[in-house]
C-alpha positions as MATLAB code, in Angstrom:
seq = 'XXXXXXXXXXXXXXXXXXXXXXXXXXXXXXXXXXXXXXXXXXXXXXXXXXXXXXXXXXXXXXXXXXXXXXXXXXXXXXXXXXXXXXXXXXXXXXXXXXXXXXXXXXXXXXXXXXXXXXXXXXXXXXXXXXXXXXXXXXXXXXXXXXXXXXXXXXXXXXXXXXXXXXXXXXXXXXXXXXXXXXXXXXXXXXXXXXXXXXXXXXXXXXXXXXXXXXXXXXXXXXXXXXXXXXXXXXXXXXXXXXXXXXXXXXXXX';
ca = [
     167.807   47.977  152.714;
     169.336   47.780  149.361;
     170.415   50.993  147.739;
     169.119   51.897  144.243;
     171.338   52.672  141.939;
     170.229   56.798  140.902;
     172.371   59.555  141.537;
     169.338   61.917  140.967;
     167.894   60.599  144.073;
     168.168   63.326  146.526;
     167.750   63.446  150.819;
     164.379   64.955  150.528;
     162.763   62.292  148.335;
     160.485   61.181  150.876;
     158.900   58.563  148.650;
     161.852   56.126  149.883;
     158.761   54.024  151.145;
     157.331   53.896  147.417;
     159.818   52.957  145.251;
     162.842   52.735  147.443;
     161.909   51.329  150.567;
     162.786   47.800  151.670;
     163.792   45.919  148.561;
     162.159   42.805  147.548;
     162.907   39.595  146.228;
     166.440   41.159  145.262;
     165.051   44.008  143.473;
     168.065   46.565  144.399;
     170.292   44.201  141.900;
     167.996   43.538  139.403;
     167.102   47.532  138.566;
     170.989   48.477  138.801;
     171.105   45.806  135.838;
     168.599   47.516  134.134;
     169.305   50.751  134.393;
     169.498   52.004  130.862;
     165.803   51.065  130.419;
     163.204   54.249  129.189;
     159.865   54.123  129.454;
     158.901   55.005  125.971;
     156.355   57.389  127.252;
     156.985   61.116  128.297;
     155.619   64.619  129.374;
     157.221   67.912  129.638;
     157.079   69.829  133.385;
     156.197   73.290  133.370;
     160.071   74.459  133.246;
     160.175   72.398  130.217;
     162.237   69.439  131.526;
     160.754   66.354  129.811;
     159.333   63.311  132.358;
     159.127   60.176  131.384;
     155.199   58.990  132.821;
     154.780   55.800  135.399;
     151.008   55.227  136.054;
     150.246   52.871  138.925;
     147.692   51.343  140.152;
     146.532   51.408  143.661;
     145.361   48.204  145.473;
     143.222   49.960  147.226;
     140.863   53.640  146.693;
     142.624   56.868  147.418;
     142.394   56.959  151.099;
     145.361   58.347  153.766;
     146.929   55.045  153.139;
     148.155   56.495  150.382;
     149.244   59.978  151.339;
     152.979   59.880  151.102;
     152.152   59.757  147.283;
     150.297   62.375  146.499;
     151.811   64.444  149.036;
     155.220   63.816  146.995;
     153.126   64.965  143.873;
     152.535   68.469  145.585;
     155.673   68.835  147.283;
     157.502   68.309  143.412;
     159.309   64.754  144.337;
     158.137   63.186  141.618;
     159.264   65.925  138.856;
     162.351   66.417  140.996;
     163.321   62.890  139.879;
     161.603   63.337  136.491;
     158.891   61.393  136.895;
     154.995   62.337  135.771;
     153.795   59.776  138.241;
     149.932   59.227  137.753;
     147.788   56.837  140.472;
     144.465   54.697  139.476;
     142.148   54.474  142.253;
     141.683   51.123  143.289;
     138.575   49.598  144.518;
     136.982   46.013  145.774;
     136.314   45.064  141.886;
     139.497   46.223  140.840;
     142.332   43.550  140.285;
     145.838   45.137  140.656;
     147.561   42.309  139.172;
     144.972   42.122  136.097;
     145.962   45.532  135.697;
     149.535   45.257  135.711;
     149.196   41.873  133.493;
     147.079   43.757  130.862;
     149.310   46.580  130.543;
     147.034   49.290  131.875;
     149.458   50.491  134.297;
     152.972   50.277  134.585;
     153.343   49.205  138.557;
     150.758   47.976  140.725;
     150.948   47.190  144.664;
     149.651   44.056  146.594;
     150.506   42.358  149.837;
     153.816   40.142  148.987;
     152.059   37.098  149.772;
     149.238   38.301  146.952;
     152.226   38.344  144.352;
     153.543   35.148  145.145;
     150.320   33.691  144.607;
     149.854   35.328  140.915;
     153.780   34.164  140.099;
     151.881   30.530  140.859;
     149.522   31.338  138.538;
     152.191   31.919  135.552;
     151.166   35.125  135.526;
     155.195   37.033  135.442;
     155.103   40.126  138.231;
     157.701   40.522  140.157;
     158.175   42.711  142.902;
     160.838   45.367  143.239;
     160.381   47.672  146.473;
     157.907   47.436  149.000;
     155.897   49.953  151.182;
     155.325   48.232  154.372;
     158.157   46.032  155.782;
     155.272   43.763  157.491;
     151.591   43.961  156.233;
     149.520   46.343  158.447;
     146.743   43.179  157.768;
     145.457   42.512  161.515;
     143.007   40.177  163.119;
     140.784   42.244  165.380;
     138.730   41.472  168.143;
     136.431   43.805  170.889;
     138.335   43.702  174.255;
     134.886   42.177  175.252;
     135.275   39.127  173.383;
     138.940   38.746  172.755;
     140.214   36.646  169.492;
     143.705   37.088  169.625;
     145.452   33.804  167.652;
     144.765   31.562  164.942;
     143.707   28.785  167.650;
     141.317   31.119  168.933;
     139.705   31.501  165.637;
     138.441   28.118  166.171;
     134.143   28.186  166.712;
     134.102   31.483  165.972;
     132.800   33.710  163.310;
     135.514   35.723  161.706;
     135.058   38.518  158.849;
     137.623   37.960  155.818;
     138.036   40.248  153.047;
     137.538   37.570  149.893;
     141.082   38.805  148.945;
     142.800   37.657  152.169;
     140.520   33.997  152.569;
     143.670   31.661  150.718;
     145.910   33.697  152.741;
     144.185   33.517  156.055;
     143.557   29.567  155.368;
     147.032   28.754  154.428;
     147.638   30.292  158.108;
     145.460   28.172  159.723;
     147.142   24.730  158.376;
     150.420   26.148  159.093;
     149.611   26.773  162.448;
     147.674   23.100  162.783;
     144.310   24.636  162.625;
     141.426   22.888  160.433;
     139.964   26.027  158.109;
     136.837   24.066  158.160;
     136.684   24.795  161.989;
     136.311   28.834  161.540;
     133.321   30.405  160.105;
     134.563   32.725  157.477;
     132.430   35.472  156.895;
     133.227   37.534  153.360;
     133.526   41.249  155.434;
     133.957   45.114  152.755;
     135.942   47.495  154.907;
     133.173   48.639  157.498;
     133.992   47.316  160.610;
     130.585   47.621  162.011;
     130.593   44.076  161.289;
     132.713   43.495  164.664;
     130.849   45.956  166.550;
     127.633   45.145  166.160;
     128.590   41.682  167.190;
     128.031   39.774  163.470;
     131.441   38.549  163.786;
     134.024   37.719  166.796;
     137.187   38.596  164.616;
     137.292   40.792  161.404;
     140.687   40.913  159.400;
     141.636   44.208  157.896;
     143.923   47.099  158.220;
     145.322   47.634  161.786;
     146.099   50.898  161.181;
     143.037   51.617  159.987;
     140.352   49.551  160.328;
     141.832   49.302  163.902;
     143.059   53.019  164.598;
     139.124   54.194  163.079;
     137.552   51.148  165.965;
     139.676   52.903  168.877;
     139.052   56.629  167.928;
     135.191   56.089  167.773;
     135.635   54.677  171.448;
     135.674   50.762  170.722;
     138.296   48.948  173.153;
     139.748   46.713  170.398;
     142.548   43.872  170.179;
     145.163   44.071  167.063;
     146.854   41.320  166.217;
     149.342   42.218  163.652;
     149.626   39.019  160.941;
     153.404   39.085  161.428;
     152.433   37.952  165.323;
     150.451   35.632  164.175;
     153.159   33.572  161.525;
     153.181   35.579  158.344;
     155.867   38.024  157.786;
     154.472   39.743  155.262;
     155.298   42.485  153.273;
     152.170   45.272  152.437;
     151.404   47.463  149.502;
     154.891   45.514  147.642;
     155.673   47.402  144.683;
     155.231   45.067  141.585;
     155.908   45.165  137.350;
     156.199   42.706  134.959;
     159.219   41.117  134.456;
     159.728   42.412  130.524;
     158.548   46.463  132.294;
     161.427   45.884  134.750;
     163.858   44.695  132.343;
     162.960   47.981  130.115;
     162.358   50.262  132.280;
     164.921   50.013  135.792;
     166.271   53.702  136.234;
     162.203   54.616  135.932;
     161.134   52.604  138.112;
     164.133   53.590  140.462;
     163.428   56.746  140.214;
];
């Protein structure tokens, strides 16, 4: 893991996984360059210290997925490291990258392969830290009827979030598998799909989608993506290149 450069950092920051954890696409060198950014923008604690304010947008709505965060808001992290850190709620029509790209937030997270995919777009986000070191993204399957590879996909019905179908096809030819030979079925994140036998496979969260399956009593199969030939990073940490430039010791902070 690359160390960023902030001697305000201290032990207890447990938000190492948010903007700290696992850096990305060289991201540890690229904020020490930048450290004498500001953000421009600023609120004063209740001691008086000022903060300067990073809003970021979720890629997904405020669930447990996102804990660490707003447990670190409680718990003072943030202001510690004066920061007025502020979270959008994310949602199935909301765009994280639009977001970013429009200026409406500062940061934004995605899956890494979600980023590359905008950087092919032109549109100029870059990721600097990461969440996940592998995606929790899963194929899952009832023990009952097992779908536990990308050959094994083949016939079958399988649930894909619209947001995941380039990524999950790419997969397929990589692994020699014609897309055209799965039925992909655009799936929300109720699994009930799976159980009530709509679809043999559904792709989601393992450790959520998945953990939620086993505690209601459903035997079910997780496949994590980086078994199955994408070594993915999840919930990446992403600006735009000009908000990195400007604003490093922030965003190390």
């Amino acid at each position: 893991m690359t160390q960023l450069p902030n001697p305000r950092l201290s032990r207890r920051t447990m938000l190492q996984g948010l903007l700290g954890a696992g850096a990305l696409l060289g991201s540890g060198p690229l904020l020490a360059a930048c450290a004498s950014g500001s953000t421009g923008t600023s609120t004063t604690a209740a001691n008086g210290a000022k903060l300067d304010t990073v809003v970021a947008q979720l890629g997904w709505k405020k669930l447990s997925q996102f804990g660490g965060h707003f447990a670190a808001i409680k718990m003072g992290y943030f202001t510690d490291n004066g920061i007025d850190a502020q979270f959008l709620a994310g949602g199935p029509n909301i765009d994280p990258v639009a977001v970013v790209a429009n200026k409406q937030a500062d940061i934004g997270d995605d899956n890494g392969s979600g980023i590359l995919l905008s950087r092919s777009k032109g549109i100029p986000v870059t990721a600097f830290a990461t969440i996940y070191q592998q995606t929790p993204n899963a194929l899952m399957s009832l023990k009952s009827n097992p779908v536990t590879s990308l050959q094994e996909m083949v016939g079958k019905k399988v649930g894909v979030p619209n947001t995941e179908k380039v990524l999950i096809e790419a997969m397929l030819k990589k692994a020699g598998v014609d897309p055209g030979s799965v039925s992909i079925v655009p799936v929300g994140t109720d699994p009930s799909i799976l159980t009530s036998g709509q679809v043999d496979g559904y792709i989601g969260y393992g450790t959520q989608q998945g953990v939620s399956l086993e505690q209601s009593g459903v035997p079910v199969n997780v496949v994590y993506f980086s078994e199955l030939g994408d070594p993915d990073y999840g919930n990446a940490q992403f600006a735009l290149a000009d908000t990195i430039a400007d604003k490093g010791d922030v965003l190390s902070r």
